Amino acid sequence: MQTDYETLTRKTKFRRLLKISLLTLLISIAVLAPALWYWDQSIQMRSALRSAKNVLLNTELLSIQYNGLDEPLLDSSRESGMAEEAEEEVKIYSGVEGEIHLVSWDKAKCRVLSMTYQEGKYLVIYEADDKDSGTWTIYRKTRHYKN
């Protein structure tokens, strides 16, 4: 039973239009929501990586200053591996608020061999290689466990 669209009443036409509009809206939301979530996660991940690179650069630059002033940059008794003043300066100069952990340090070349930086739910790990470049690995924390 096929009816001609022109013969339908105004109320029936409105209901069809409303059903089609709602279906189109639901399909659009189902497609756009995951895409927007993925895009947001990508932005946060790049922000954490950029912050970690700023921390690395500022740590190496401050190490030159601390070396010239004969002040210790490293403090293995602290969780971050740096002296308290040095850690605060690195955070101020690099403009970050995350947690910095120096894992290993090359005193001869005044450079970081390995470090971690955690900002929000992202953990960035840096490991130097034989060349001047290093490898960056980013992990996203999916669960939070309370102690």
Backbone as JSON, one array per atom type, in Angstrom:
{
  "sequence": "MQTDYETLTRKTKFRRLLKISLLTLLISIAVLAPALWYWDQSIQMRSALRSAKNVLLNTELLSIQYNGLDEPLLDSSRESGMAEEAEEEVKIYSGVEGEIHLVSWDKAKCRVLSMTYQEGKYLVIYEADDKDSGTWTIYRKTRHYKN",
  "N": [[0.83, -1.16, 0.0], [0.99, 1.85, -1.1], [1.24, 5.24, -0.57], [0.57, 8.43, -1.92], [2.7, 11.17, -1.46], [1.72, 13.78, -1.49], [-0.92, 13.48, -0.85], [-1.04, 12.97, 1.81], [-1.8, 13.97, 5.17], [-1.16, 17.08, 6.86], [-0.25, 16.66, 9.47], [0.71, 14.0, 9.42], [2.79, 14.28, 7.59], [4.45, 15.95, 9.07], [5.13, 14.26, 11.22], [6.6, 12.25, 9.88], [8.77, 13.78, 8.95], [9.83, 14.58, 11.41], [10.6, 12.06, 12.49], [12.56, 11.28, 10.63], [14.41, 13.36, 11.01], [15.16, 13.01, 13.73], [16.31, 10.46, 13.58], [18.47, 10.99, 11.89], [19.87, 12.79, 13.51], [20.56, 11.12, 15.71], [22.22, 9.24, 14.44], [24.27, 10.94, 13.63], [25.26, 11.8, 16.12], [26.15, 9.35, 17.13], [28.27, 8.87, 15.46], [29.91, 11.15, 15.66], [30.54, 11.49, 18.42], [32.51, 9.46, 19.36], [34.61, 10.23, 17.68], [35.16, 12.86, 18.47], [35.92, 12.36, 21.15], [38.28, 10.84, 20.77], [39.83, 12.77, 19.48], [40.08, 14.69, 21.53], [41.55, 13.18, 23.41], [43.9, 12.86, 21.98], [44.83, 15.5, 21.83], [45.33, 16.03, 24.56], [47.34, 14.14, 25.01], [49.4, 15.04, 23.3], [49.9, 17.47, 24.54], [50.91, 16.67, 27.04], [53.26, 15.42, 26.15], [54.6, 17.61, 25.01], [55.0, 19.16, 27.31], [56.69, 17.44, 28.75], [58.94, 17.45, 27.1], [59.68, 20.12, 27.38], [60.38, 20.08, 30.08], [62.62, 18.37, 30.01], [64.43, 19.87, 28.4], [64.69, 22.23, 29.97], [65.75, 21.14, 32.31], [68.25, 20.2, 31.47], [69.42, 22.62, 30.68], [69.42, 24.07, 33.1], [71.13, 22.44, 34.51], [73.62, 23.09, 33.54], [73.9, 25.68, 34.53], [73.79, 25.17, 37.32], [76.02, 23.54, 37.54], [78.05, 25.37, 36.95], [77.83, 27.06, 39.14], [78.58, 25.43, 41.17], [76.62, 24.04, 42.62], [74.48, 21.46, 43.81], [72.54, 19.71, 41.5], [71.3, 17.3, 41.45], [69.6, 15.12, 43.71], [69.45, 12.35, 45.31], [67.98, 11.48, 47.44], [65.48, 12.5, 47.33], [62.2, 12.06, 45.88], [61.86, 12.91, 43.24], [64.43, 13.01, 42.32], [65.9, 15.27, 42.01], [67.33, 18.29, 43.39], [65.43, 20.3, 45.67], [65.13, 23.07, 45.1], [66.03, 23.14, 42.47], [64.14, 21.52, 41.19], [61.83, 23.06, 41.53], [62.57, 25.34, 40.06], [62.79, 24.23, 37.47], [60.13, 23.48, 37.03], [58.91, 26.01, 37.11], [60.2, 27.44, 35.01], [59.64, 25.82, 32.8], [56.93, 25.79, 32.85], [55.13, 23.83, 33.82], [53.05, 21.5, 35.69], [53.14, 18.91, 36.45], [54.43, 15.71, 37.67], [57.86, 15.13, 38.09], [60.44, 12.83, 37.47], [63.68, 12.01, 37.71], [65.47, 9.44, 36.4], [67.95, 8.43, 35.5], [71.19, 9.95, 35.07], [73.7, 11.65, 33.2], [76.6, 12.74, 34.28], [78.96, 13.69, 33.13], [78.29, 14.72, 30.61], [76.27, 16.39, 31.3], [73.48, 15.74, 31.0], [70.21, 14.31, 30.66], [69.62, 10.9, 31.0], [67.55, 9.15, 31.4], [64.16, 9.64, 32.16], [60.96, 10.28, 33.76], [57.76, 11.72, 33.29], [54.77, 12.79, 34.62], [51.59, 13.85, 33.87], [48.47, 14.6, 34.73], [46.48, 12.06, 33.49], [48.42, 10.95, 31.92], [51.51, 9.4, 31.29], [54.76, 10.08, 30.52], [57.65, 8.78, 29.17], [61.11, 9.16, 28.88], [63.98, 8.11, 27.21], [67.35, 8.26, 26.66], [69.41, 7.73, 23.77], [72.29, 6.46, 21.96], [72.82, 8.46, 20.15], [72.19, 12.03, 19.91], [69.51, 12.26, 20.03], [66.5, 10.9, 21.54], [64.22, 8.4, 22.8], [60.75, 8.69, 23.09], [58.04, 7.69, 25.02], [54.61, 7.3, 25.49], [52.13, 6.77, 27.86], [48.76, 6.04, 28.75], [46.88, 6.4, 31.63], [44.45, 4.23, 32.73], [43.04, 3.37, 34.93], [42.56, 4.22, 38.38], [44.08, 3.56, 41.36], [43.58, 3.5, 44.8], [45.67, 3.9, 47.61]],
  "CA": [[0.0, 0.0, 0.0], [1.84, 3.02, -1.24], [0.43, 6.45, -0.64], [1.22, 9.58, -2.53], [3.11, 12.12, -0.41], [0.86, 14.97, -1.55], [-2.25, 13.18, -0.3], [-0.94, 12.82, 3.26], [-2.19, 15.15, 5.93], [-0.06, 17.89, 7.37], [0.22, 16.01, 10.69], [1.49, 12.83, 9.02], [4.03, 14.79, 6.98], [5.29, 16.45, 10.16], [5.65, 13.1, 11.95], [7.66, 11.64, 9.06], [9.91, 14.68, 8.99], [10.39, 14.5, 12.75], [11.28, 10.76, 12.61], [13.79, 11.33, 9.81], [15.34, 14.3, 11.67], [15.69, 12.37, 14.93], [17.19, 9.38, 13.16], [19.69, 11.63, 11.38], [20.57, 13.33, 14.68], [21.13, 10.0, 16.46], [23.34, 8.69, 13.67], [25.35, 11.93, 13.69], [25.84, 11.73, 17.46], [26.86, 8.07, 17.25], [29.52, 8.94, 14.69], [30.74, 12.26, 16.1], [30.98, 11.37, 19.81], [33.81, 8.8, 19.46], [35.64, 11.02, 16.98], [35.51, 13.98, 19.35], [36.64, 11.81, 22.29], [39.61, 10.5, 20.3], [40.53, 14.03, 19.2], [40.41, 15.26, 22.83], [42.64, 12.39, 23.98], [45.09, 13.17, 21.19], [45.29, 16.83, 22.25], [45.91, 15.89, 25.9], [48.58, 13.38, 24.89], [50.41, 15.94, 22.73], [50.21, 18.47, 25.56], [51.8, 16.02, 28.01], [54.55, 15.22, 25.49], [55.23, 18.92, 24.89], [55.44, 19.52, 28.66], [57.84, 16.6, 29.09], [60.09, 17.95, 26.34], [60.09, 21.36, 28.03], [61.06, 19.7, 31.32], [63.94, 17.85, 29.64], [65.26, 20.98, 27.95], [65.0, 23.1, 31.1], [66.62, 20.42, 33.24], [69.62, 20.21, 30.94], [69.94, 24.0, 30.73], [69.7, 24.4, 34.5], [72.28, 21.67, 34.98], [74.81, 23.87, 33.18], [73.98, 26.77, 35.5], [74.13, 24.61, 38.62], [77.4, 23.06, 37.46], [78.9, 26.54, 37.03], [77.75, 27.62, 40.49], [78.97, 24.35, 42.09], [75.49, 23.64, 43.43], [74.0, 20.15, 43.35], [71.24, 19.61, 40.81], [70.73, 16.0, 41.78], [69.42, 14.75, 45.12], [68.87, 11.0, 45.22], [67.1, 11.21, 48.57], [64.13, 12.98, 46.99], [61.49, 11.2, 44.94], [62.06, 13.39, 41.88], [65.83, 12.83, 41.95], [66.53, 16.59, 41.88], [67.25, 19.15, 44.57], [64.11, 20.94, 45.74], [65.18, 24.35, 44.37], [66.17, 22.84, 41.04], [62.86, 21.02, 40.7], [60.92, 24.2, 41.44], [62.98, 26.17, 38.93], [62.43, 23.53, 36.24], [58.68, 23.6, 36.87], [58.56, 27.4, 36.8], [60.69, 27.82, 33.68], [58.98, 25.06, 31.75], [55.49, 26.04, 32.93], [54.4, 22.57, 34.0], [52.61, 21.21, 37.05], [53.17, 17.47, 36.64], [55.47, 15.1, 38.5], [59.1, 14.86, 37.37], [61.29, 11.83, 38.12], [64.92, 11.71, 36.99], [65.83, 8.06, 36.66], [69.41, 8.35, 35.39], [71.79, 11.22, 34.68], [75.09, 11.6, 32.75], [77.27, 13.92, 34.85], [80.01, 14.18, 32.24], [77.7, 15.5, 29.53], [75.18, 17.19, 31.88], [72.24, 15.46, 30.28], [69.31, 13.28, 31.21], [69.64, 9.62, 30.28], [66.22, 8.57, 31.5], [63.27, 10.38, 33.06], [59.53, 10.13, 33.55], [56.97, 12.91, 33.6], [53.35, 12.43, 34.65], [50.68, 14.99, 33.88], [47.11, 14.08, 34.66], [46.44, 10.61, 33.3], [49.43, 10.56, 30.94], [52.87, 9.19, 31.75], [55.71, 10.19, 29.41], [58.97, 8.23, 29.53], [62.18, 9.52, 27.96], [65.22, 7.34, 27.34], [68.35, 8.73, 25.7], [70.13, 6.67, 23.07], [73.68, 6.8, 21.68], [72.83, 9.73, 19.45], [71.66, 13.1, 20.75], [68.06, 12.12, 20.16], [66.08, 9.86, 22.45], [62.9, 7.86, 22.49], [59.66, 9.13, 23.95], [56.92, 6.75, 25.08], [53.5, 7.9, 26.23], [51.13, 5.82, 28.35], [47.57, 6.65, 29.33], [46.4, 5.67, 32.8], [43.03, 3.94, 32.56], [42.42, 3.15, 36.23], [43.23, 4.86, 39.5], [43.99, 2.73, 42.55], [43.89, 4.21, 46.04], [46.51, 3.11, 48.56]],
  "C": [[0.88, 1.24, 0.0], [0.95, 4.25, -1.4], [1.25, 7.56, -1.25], [1.52, 10.61, -1.45], [2.19, 13.34, -0.37], [-0.5, 14.72, -0.91], [-2.21, 13.03, 1.22], [-1.35, 14.11, 3.96], [-0.95, 15.86, 6.45], [0.54, 17.24, 8.62], [1.09, 14.79, 10.37], [2.82, 13.24, 8.4], [5.0, 15.26, 8.07], [5.9, 15.3, 10.95], [6.76, 12.4, 11.18], [8.93, 12.48, 9.1], [10.61, 14.62, 10.34], [11.15, 13.18, 12.95], [12.6, 10.76, 11.84], [14.83, 12.23, 10.46], [15.96, 13.67, 12.91], [16.65, 11.23, 14.59], [18.53, 9.93, 12.65], [20.52, 12.19, 12.53], [21.24, 12.22, 15.48], [22.33, 9.38, 15.73], [24.53, 9.65, 13.72], [26.04, 11.9, 15.05], [26.66, 10.45, 17.63], [28.19, 8.09, 16.51], [30.44, 10.0, 15.27], [31.29, 12.1, 17.52], [32.32, 10.63, 19.94], [34.94, 9.59, 18.77], [36.09, 12.19, 17.83], [36.28, 13.52, 20.57], [38.08, 11.49, 21.9], [40.44, 11.75, 20.06], [40.95, 14.69, 20.51], [41.57, 14.51, 23.48], [43.96, 12.68, 23.27], [45.68, 14.53, 21.61], [45.95, 16.75, 23.62], [47.24, 15.15, 25.86], [49.7, 14.25, 24.34], [50.82, 17.01, 23.73], [51.16, 17.9, 26.61], [53.19, 15.81, 27.41], [55.3, 16.55, 25.38], [55.77, 19.38, 26.25], [56.67, 18.73, 29.06], [59.09, 17.06, 28.34], [60.59, 19.27, 26.91], [60.85, 21.07, 29.32], [62.47, 19.21, 31.01], [64.88, 18.98, 29.25], [65.65, 21.88, 29.12], [65.9, 22.43, 32.13], [68.07, 20.45, 32.76], [70.22, 21.61, 30.94], [70.26, 24.41, 32.16], [70.89, 23.63, 35.04], [73.59, 22.4, 34.65], [75.0, 25.0, 34.18], [74.4, 26.25, 36.87], [75.56, 24.1, 38.66], [78.38, 24.23, 37.59], [78.92, 27.16, 38.41], [78.18, 26.63, 41.56], [77.86, 24.02, 43.09], [74.98, 22.3, 42.92], [72.63, 20.25, 42.68], [70.52, 18.35, 41.24], [70.64, 15.8, 43.29], [68.7, 13.41, 45.13], [67.96, 10.67, 46.4], [65.66, 11.66, 48.31], [63.51, 12.09, 45.92], [61.74, 11.62, 43.49], [63.49, 13.17, 41.4], [66.57, 14.15, 41.78], [66.43, 17.32, 43.22], [65.94, 19.93, 44.51], [64.09, 22.25, 44.95], [65.25, 24.12, 42.86], [64.85, 22.36, 40.46], [61.86, 22.17, 40.54], [61.27, 25.11, 40.27], [62.6, 25.53, 37.59], [60.92, 23.67, 35.99], [58.26, 25.02, 36.5], [58.96, 27.76, 35.38], [59.99, 27.07, 32.55], [57.46, 25.22, 31.78], [54.65, 24.79, 33.07], [54.01, 22.39, 35.46], [52.67, 19.72, 37.37], [54.31, 17.02, 37.54], [56.67, 14.72, 37.64], [59.89, 13.84, 38.17], [62.52, 11.6, 37.23], [65.35, 10.3, 37.37], [67.34, 7.89, 36.58], [69.94, 9.62, 34.73], [73.24, 10.98, 34.26], [75.78, 12.87, 33.24], [78.3, 14.52, 33.91], [79.43, 15.09, 31.16], [76.57, 16.42, 30.0], [73.88, 16.99, 31.11], [71.48, 14.31, 30.92], [69.43, 12.03, 30.35], [68.27, 8.96, 30.29], [65.4, 9.37, 32.51], [61.82, 10.02, 32.77], [58.86, 11.44, 33.95], [55.51, 12.5, 33.55], [52.53, 13.7, 34.8], [49.27, 14.45, 33.7], [47.13, 12.56, 34.52], [47.45, 10.12, 32.28], [50.81, 10.48, 31.57], [53.77, 9.19, 30.52], [57.06, 9.71, 29.9], [59.96, 8.61, 28.45], [63.38, 8.65, 28.27], [66.17, 7.79, 26.25], [68.98, 7.52, 25.01], [71.53, 7.18, 22.76], [73.8, 8.14, 20.95], [72.3, 10.81, 20.39], [70.16, 13.01, 20.91], [67.75, 11.01, 21.16], [64.72, 9.34, 22.03], [61.91, 8.33, 23.55], [58.54, 8.1, 23.87], [55.84, 7.37, 25.96], [52.5, 6.8, 26.59], [49.96, 6.59, 28.93], [47.07, 5.78, 30.47], [44.89, 5.47, 32.65], [42.32, 3.73, 33.89], [43.23, 3.87, 37.3], [43.0, 4.0, 40.76], [44.39, 3.56, 43.77], [44.69, 3.3, 46.93], [45.81, 2.89, 49.86]]
}
